[in-house]
Amino acid sequence: MEASKPPSRRILMGEAALAKRPFSSAEIEAEARRLHAKLQAVGYPVEQCRLYAPLTLAINRLKKEKNAVILAHNYQRAEVLFGIADFIGDSLELARKARDTQADIILFCGVKFMAETAKILTPAKKVLIPDMEAGCSLAESISAADVKKLRAAHPEAAVVSYVNTYADVKAESDVCCTSANALKIVEALPNQEIVFLPDNYMARNIQAQTPLGKKIMAWKGLCIVHETFRAEQIAVYRKTYPGIQILAHLECHPDVVKLADYVGGTSGMAKYVAESQAKQFMLVTECGMSDVLRVQFPGKQFIVPCALCPYMKKIHLEKALDVLIREANEITVPEPVRAKAERALQKMFELTS
Ligand code: 13P
Ligand code: SF4
C-alpha cells in the first residue's frame, strides 16, 4: 500500500493548543525517529514522520493528562496504530479491552459501531470517536424494525447479530458475534434455525463451515470493501506466486473463501502469519491489515490485492487530537437500548468464554 498522505495544514483546535505548549525540536526529532523505526516498513519517509511527530507527542501527552486510552482497529492508518494507539486489535479484542479498561476516557480509532460497542459495555466511561461519520455499509444495511420483522417471520430461530450493527439492532438480537467467533456462536446455540445478520456473505460462509446441519437465514448486507474481491483474481495470484498463503476475511464472497488457506477475522490472520513458516502472504481484506503485519513481521512479504475502507480511513491524527482536547464526538446510547444491547454482547462473551 502507498504511504498515507501527510497531514493537511488545516487549522484545527489541536494545532492551536500545540502552539500554546510546543515541543522542542529535539523532542520532535526523537519522536520522528521513533515513528520512522516502525513506519518505514510501510514506506513512510522520515520527513513524513516529522510532520506527524508534533501530533503524536501532543496526543500522547494529553492521553496521560486525561487518563484516556486509545483503542485502534487493525484497519486504521499506520501513524494512528503505531503513533498513538495503546491497543490494536480486531472487533472482539477491542470490545474486551473497552470492557476492562480503568481509563476514564476511551478514544476509539475505528468505526462508529465499534465505539458504540465500547459505550454499551462501559456506560460510565466517556467514549469519543474522532469522526462521527465513520460508518459501515454492513451496520447501515439493517434497522431494528427489520430485525423485528425477521423475528416475526422466523419465531423458532435465534437472531445472531454480527457486531457490525448499531445498538438498536443489537438490542433486538439474542446474541452478537464477531468474525473471530461467529461459527462458535452459531454452533453453541441450541436452535436449529438461525437468523444471521446483516452480512450475507458471512452467513453463507458460516453455513458452509458448520457441519451441524443448522439452517442459516441471511440478511442482504454486504461490506463494500470485501465484496470487491473476486475468485478469478485470487486464482491468478495463486498461480503467479507459488507457495503464497492466502488469507481471506469471513466477509468475502463464498467463492473467494473457498480458495483461501485461512478464513477468519483480522486478528486470526495476524496469528496465522505469526505461526506460519511461509514468506509470502496475500491478505484478502482491507489494506490496513497488511500494513500492520508489514510493521510486525518485516521479514515477510505481503502482496496485494487489498481495498481501502473509506469509513476507517476517515480517522486521522489531527481529528484524534482535536476530539481529545475538546472531549467532543461523545458516543451516547439511550439506556433502555444500551441495556438490551449489552445482554446480546454478554451472551456472546458467555458462549465463547
Ligand atoms: P474484525 O473483527 O475481523 O477485525 O473485522 C471488523 C471489520 O469491520 C471487518 O471489515
Ligand atoms: Fe464496515 Fe467493511 Fe469498513 Fe469493516 S471494512 S468497517 S465491514 S465497511
Coordinates of C-alpha atoms and ligand atoms in Angstrom, one line a residue:
M1 CA 0.0 0.0 0.0
E2 CA 1.2 3.5 -0.7
A3 CA 2.0 5.6 2.4
S4 CA -0.9 7.8 3.5
K5 CA -0.7 11.5 2.6
P6 CA 1.0 13.8 5.1
P7 CA -1.4 15.6 7.3
S8 CA -3.0 18.7 5.7
R9 CA -2.3 22.1 7.2
R10 CA -5.8 22.8 8.2
I11 CA -6.0 24.7 11.4
L12 CA -7.8 22.6 14.0
M13 CA -8.1 23.2 17.7
G14 CA -5.3 20.7 18.1
E15 CA -2.8 22.9 16.3
A16 CA -3.8 26.0 18.3
A17 CA -3.3 24.0 21.6
L18 CA 0.0 22.8 20.2
A19 CA 1.2 26.3 19.5
K20 CA 0.5 27.2 23.2
R21 CA 2.5 24.3 24.6
P22 CA 5.0 23.5 21.9
F23 CA 7.6 20.7 21.9
S24 CA 11.3 21.4 21.5
S25 CA 12.9 20.5 18.2
A26 CA 14.9 17.7 20.0
E27 CA 11.6 16.2 21.2
I28 CA 10.1 16.3 17.8
E29 CA 13.2 14.8 16.2
A30 CA 13.3 11.9 18.7
E31 CA 9.6 11.3 18.1
A32 CA 10.0 11.3 14.4
R33 CA 12.8 8.7 14.7
R34 CA 10.5 6.6 17.0
L35 CA 7.8 6.7 14.4
H36 CA 10.1 6.1 11.5
A37 CA 11.6 3.0 13.1
K38 CA 8.1 1.5 12.8
L39 CA 6.6 3.2 9.8
Q40 CA 9.5 2.7 7.3
A41 CA 8.1 -0.8 6.9
V42 CA 5.0 0.8 5.2
G43 CA 7.1 3.2 3.1
Y44 CA 6.8 6.4 5.2
P45 CA 9.9 8.6 4.8
V46 CA 11.4 10.2 7.9
E47 CA 10.2 13.7 6.6
Q48 CA 6.6 12.4 6.8
C49 CA 7.2 11.2 10.4
R50 CA 8.5 14.7 11.3
L51 CA 5.1 16.1 10.3
Y52 CA 3.3 13.5 12.4
A53 CA 5.6 13.9 15.4
P54 CA 4.1 17.1 17.0
L55 CA 0.6 15.5 16.7
T56 CA 1.6 12.1 18.2
L57 CA 3.5 13.9 21.0
A58 CA 0.5 16.1 21.8
I59 CA -1.9 13.2 21.7
N60 CA 0.2 11.0 23.9
R61 CA 0.7 13.9 26.4
L62 CA -3.0 14.6 26.6
K63 CA -3.8 10.9 27.0
K64 CA -1.8 10.8 30.2
E65 CA -3.2 14.1 31.5
K66 CA -6.8 12.9 30.9
N67 CA -6.3 9.3 31.9
A68 CA -7.5 8.3 28.4
V69 CA -6.9 5.1 26.5
I70 CA -6.7 4.8 22.7
L71 CA -8.1 1.7 21.1
A72 CA -7.5 1.3 17.4
H73 CA -8.8 -1.2 14.9
N74 CA -6.4 -3.1 12.6
Y75 CA -7.6 -1.1 9.6
Q76 CA -6.6 2.3 10.9
R77 CA -3.8 4.4 9.3
A78 CA -0.4 3.2 10.3
E79 CA 0.5 6.5 12.0
V80 CA -2.6 6.1 14.2
L81 CA -1.8 2.5 15.1
F82 CA 1.9 2.9 15.7
G83 CA 1.9 6.6 16.8
I84 CA -0.9 6.8 19.4
A85 CA -2.7 3.5 20.0
D86 CA -2.5 1.8 23.4
F87 CA -4.1 -1.3 22.0
I88 CA -4.5 -2.5 18.4
G89 CA -6.9 -5.3 17.6
D90 CA -10.0 -6.8 16.0
S91 CA -13.5 -6.0 17.0
L92 CA -13.6 -8.7 19.7
E93 CA -10.3 -7.8 21.3
L94 CA -11.2 -4.1 21.3
A95 CA -14.6 -4.8 22.8
R96 CA -12.9 -6.8 25.6
K97 CA -10.3 -4.0 26.2
A98 CA -13.1 -1.4 26.4
R99 CA -15.0 -3.5 28.9
D100 CA -11.9 -4.0 31.1
T101 CA -10.1 -0.6 30.9
Q102 CA -9.5 1.5 34.0
A103 CA -9.2 4.7 31.9
D104 CA -11.8 7.5 32.3
I105 CA -11.9 8.2 28.5
I106 CA -11.8 5.8 25.6
L107 CA -10.8 7.4 22.3
F108 CA -11.9 4.9 19.8
C109 CA -10.0 5.0 16.5
G110 CA -12.3 2.8 14.4
V111 CA -15.8 3.0 13.1
K112 CA -18.9 4.1 14.9
F113 CA -20.4 0.7 15.7
M114 CA -17.1 -0.3 17.4
A115 CA -17.1 2.9 19.6
E116 CA -20.8 2.2 20.3
T117 CA -20.0 -1.3 21.4
A118 CA -17.4 0.1 23.8
K119 CA -20.0 2.5 25.2
I120 CA -22.6 -0.3 25.6
L121 CA -20.1 -2.3 27.7
T122 CA -18.8 0.6 29.8
P123 CA -21.6 3.1 30.2
A124 CA -19.9 5.1 32.9
K125 CA -16.9 5.9 30.6
K126 CA -16.7 8.7 28.1
V127 CA -16.3 7.2 24.7
L128 CA -15.1 9.5 21.9
I129 CA -14.6 8.9 18.2
P130 CA -12.5 11.2 16.0
D131 CA -15.1 11.3 13.2
M132 CA -18.8 10.7 13.8
E133 CA -19.2 9.9 10.0
A134 CA -17.0 6.8 10.3
G135 CA -19.8 4.4 9.4
C136 CA -20.0 0.9 8.0
S137 CA -22.0 -0.4 5.0
L138 CA -23.0 -3.5 7.0
A139 CA -24.2 -1.6 10.0
E140 CA -26.2 0.7 7.8
S141 CA -27.9 -2.1 5.9
I142 CA -30.3 -3.1 8.7
S143 CA -32.6 -1.4 11.2
A144 CA -34.2 -2.5 14.4
A145 CA -37.6 -2.7 12.6
D146 CA -36.1 -5.1 10.1
V147 CA -34.9 -7.4 12.9
K148 CA -38.4 -7.4 14.5
K149 CA -39.9 -8.4 11.1
L150 CA -37.3 -11.2 10.7
R151 CA -38.1 -12.4 14.2
A152 CA -41.8 -12.5 13.5
A153 CA -41.2 -14.4 10.3
H154 CA -38.9 -17.0 12.0
P155 CA -40.2 -17.4 15.5
E156 CA -38.1 -20.6 16.1
A157 CA -34.9 -19.0 15.1
A158 CA -32.2 -17.4 17.3
V159 CA -31.2 -14.0 16.0
V160 CA -27.4 -13.6 15.8
S161 CA -26.1 -10.2 15.0
Y162 CA -22.6 -9.5 13.8
V163 CA -21.1 -6.7 15.9
N164 CA -21.1 -4.6 12.7
T165 CA -24.5 -3.3 13.7
Y166 CA -25.8 -0.3 15.6
A167 CA -27.0 -0.6 19.2
D168 CA -30.7 -0.7 18.3
V169 CA -30.2 -3.7 16.1
K170 CA -28.1 -5.4 18.8
A171 CA -30.9 -4.7 21.3
E172 CA -33.3 -6.7 19.2
S173 CA -30.9 -9.7 18.8
D174 CA -30.4 -12.7 21.0
V175 CA -26.6 -12.7 20.7
C176 CA -23.8 -10.9 19.0
C177 CA -20.8 -12.4 17.3
T178 CA -17.6 -11.1 15.6
S179 CA -15.7 -12.6 12.7
A180 CA -13.5 -14.3 15.3
N181 CA -16.3 -16.3 16.9
A182 CA -19.2 -16.4 14.5
L183 CA -19.0 -20.1 13.9
K184 CA -18.6 -20.9 17.5
I185 CA -21.6 -18.8 18.5
V186 CA -23.8 -20.4 15.8
E187 CA -22.8 -23.9 16.9
A188 CA -23.2 -23.1 20.6
L189 CA -26.8 -22.1 20.3
P190 CA -29.4 -24.8 20.9
N191 CA -31.6 -23.5 17.9
Q192 CA -31.6 -25.4 14.6
E193 CA -32.6 -22.2 12.8
I194 CA -30.5 -19.1 12.9
V195 CA -31.2 -15.7 11.5
F196 CA -27.7 -14.3 10.9
L197 CA -27.4 -10.6 10.1
P198 CA -26.5 -8.4 8.5
D199 CA -23.6 -9.8 6.4
N200 CA -25.0 -12.0 3.6
Y201 CA -21.6 -13.5 2.6
M202 CA -20.6 -14.2 6.2
A203 CA -23.9 -16.0 6.8
R204 CA -23.3 -18.2 3.7
N205 CA -19.7 -18.8 4.7
I206 CA -20.8 -20.0 8.2
Q207 CA -23.5 -22.2 6.6
A208 CA -20.8 -23.8 4.5
Q209 CA -18.4 -24.3 7.5
T210 CA -20.8 -25.7 10.1
P211 CA -21.2 -29.5 10.0
L212 CA -24.3 -29.4 12.3
G213 CA -26.9 -29.0 9.5
K214 CA -28.4 -25.9 11.0
K215 CA -30.5 -23.7 8.8
I216 CA -29.0 -20.2 8.5
M217 CA -31.1 -17.4 7.1
A218 CA -29.2 -14.5 5.8
W219 CA -29.8 -10.7 5.5
K220 CA -28.8 -8.8 2.4
G221 CA -26.0 -6.6 3.9
L222 CA -22.5 -6.5 2.3
C223 CA -19.2 -5.0 3.2
I224 CA -18.3 -2.5 0.4
V225 CA -14.6 -3.4 0.9
H226 CA -14.8 -7.2 0.9
E227 CA -17.4 -7.6 -1.8
T228 CA -14.9 -6.2 -4.3
F229 CA -12.6 -9.2 -4.2
R230 CA -13.2 -11.8 -6.9
A231 CA -12.3 -15.5 -7.1
E232 CA -10.7 -15.2 -10.5
Q233 CA -8.3 -12.5 -9.1
I234 CA -7.3 -14.8 -6.3
A235 CA -6.7 -17.7 -8.6
V236 CA -4.3 -15.5 -10.7
Y237 CA -2.3 -14.6 -7.6
R238 CA -2.1 -18.2 -6.6
K239 CA -0.5 -19.1 -9.9
T240 CA 1.8 -16.1 -10.0
Y241 CA 3.2 -16.6 -6.5
P242 CA 3.7 -20.4 -5.9
G243 CA 3.7 -21.1 -2.2
I244 CA 1.8 -18.0 -1.3
Q245 CA -0.5 -18.2 1.7
I246 CA -3.9 -16.7 1.0
L247 CA -5.9 -15.4 4.0
A248 CA -9.5 -14.2 3.4
H249 CA -11.8 -12.3 5.7
L250 CA -15.1 -14.0 6.6
E251 CA -16.8 -11.1 4.9
C252 CA -15.6 -12.1 1.5
H253 CA -17.7 -13.9 -1.1
P254 CA -18.0 -17.7 -0.6
D255 CA -16.2 -18.3 -3.9
V256 CA -13.2 -16.3 -2.6
V257 CA -13.3 -18.0 0.8
K258 CA -13.2 -21.4 -1.0
L259 CA -9.8 -20.5 -2.5
A260 CA -8.2 -19.4 0.8
D261 CA -5.7 -21.2 3.1
Y262 CA -7.2 -19.4 6.1
V263 CA -10.6 -17.8 6.6
G264 CA -11.4 -15.6 9.6
G265 CA -11.1 -12.2 11.2
T266 CA -8.2 -9.8 11.2
S267 CA -6.6 -11.0 14.4
G268 CA -6.9 -14.6 13.3
M269 CA -4.9 -13.5 10.2
A270 CA -2.2 -12.0 12.3
K271 CA -1.9 -15.2 14.4
Y272 CA -1.8 -17.3 11.2
V273 CA 1.1 -15.2 9.8
A274 CA 2.9 -15.3 13.1
E275 CA 2.8 -19.0 13.2
S276 CA 3.4 -19.8 9.5
Q277 CA 6.8 -20.6 8.1
A278 CA 5.7 -19.1 4.7
K279 CA 7.4 -15.9 3.4
Q280 CA 4.6 -14.6 1.2
F281 CA 1.1 -13.8 2.1
M282 CA -1.9 -12.3 0.5
L283 CA -4.5 -10.8 2.8
V284 CA -7.8 -10.5 1.1
T285 CA -9.1 -7.7 3.2
E286 CA -8.7 -4.0 4.0
C287 CA -5.2 -2.6 3.2
G288 CA -4.5 -1.6 6.8
M289 CA -4.2 -5.2 7.8
S290 CA -1.2 -5.8 5.6
D291 CA 0.4 -2.6 6.9
V292 CA 0.0 -3.8 10.5
L293 CA 1.7 -7.1 9.6
R294 CA 4.5 -5.4 7.5
V295 CA 5.5 -3.5 10.6
Q296 CA 5.2 -6.5 12.9
F297 CA 6.9 -9.0 10.5
P298 CA 9.5 -7.1 8.5
G299 CA 10.9 -10.4 7.2
K300 CA 7.6 -11.5 5.5
Q301 CA 6.2 -10.2 2.2
F302 CA 2.6 -9.1 1.9
I303 CA 1.2 -9.0 -1.6
V304 CA -1.9 -7.0 -2.8
P305 CA -4.8 -7.0 -3.6
C306 CA -6.3 -5.0 -0.9
A307 CA -9.0 -2.4 -0.7
L308 CA -9.4 0.7 1.4
C309 CA -12.4 1.2 3.8
P310 CA -13.4 4.8 3.3
Y311 CA -15.0 4.8 6.8
M312 CA -12.0 3.6 8.7
K313 CA -9.8 6.0 6.8
K314 CA -11.8 9.0 8.0
I315 CA -9.9 8.8 11.2
H316 CA -6.5 10.6 11.3
L317 CA -4.2 12.2 13.9
E318 CA -5.5 15.8 13.6
K319 CA -9.0 14.7 14.3
A320 CA -7.9 12.5 17.1
L321 CA -6.1 15.4 18.8
D322 CA -8.9 17.8 18.2
V323 CA -11.5 15.5 19.7
L324 CA -9.4 14.6 22.7
I325 CA -8.8 18.3 23.5
R326 CA -12.4 19.2 23.3
E327 CA -13.7 15.8 24.6
A328 CA -16.1 16.1 21.6
N329 CA -17.9 13.5 19.5
E330 CA -19.0 11.6 22.5
I331 CA -20.9 8.4 21.8
T332 CA -24.3 8.1 23.5
V333 CA -26.8 5.3 23.6
P334 CA -30.2 5.6 25.2
E335 CA -30.2 3.5 28.4
P336 CA -33.1 1.0 27.5
V337 CA -31.4 0.3 24.2
R338 CA -28.0 0.0 25.8
A339 CA -29.1 -2.4 28.5
K340 CA -30.7 -4.7 25.9
A341 CA -27.8 -4.5 23.5
E342 CA -25.4 -5.3 26.4
R343 CA -27.4 -8.5 27.0
A344 CA -26.6 -9.6 23.5
L345 CA -23.0 -8.8 23.9
Q346 CA -22.7 -10.5 27.3
K347 CA -24.3 -13.6 25.8
M348 CA -21.5 -13.6 23.2
F349 CA -18.9 -13.5 25.9
E350 CA -20.7 -16.3 27.9
L351 CA -20.9 -18.6 24.8
T352 CA -17.3 -18.1 24.0
S353 CA -15.7 -17.9 27.4
Ligands
13P1 P1 -12.5 -7.9 12.5 O1 -13.3 -8.1 13.8 O2 -12.1 -9.2 11.9 O3 -11.4 -7.0 12.7 O4 -13.5 -7.2 11.4 C1 -14.0 -6.0 11.5 C2 -14.4 -5.5 10.2 O5 -15.1 -4.4 10.2 C3 -14.1 -6.2 9.1 O6 -14.4 -5.5 7.9
SF4_2 FE1 -17.7 -2.0 7.6 FE2 -16.4 -3.2 5.6 FE3 -15.4 -1.0 6.6 FE4 -15.3 -3.2 8.0 S1 -14.3 -2.8 6.1 S2 -15.9 -1.2 8.7 S3 -17.3 -4.2 7.4 S4 -17.4 -1.2 5.5

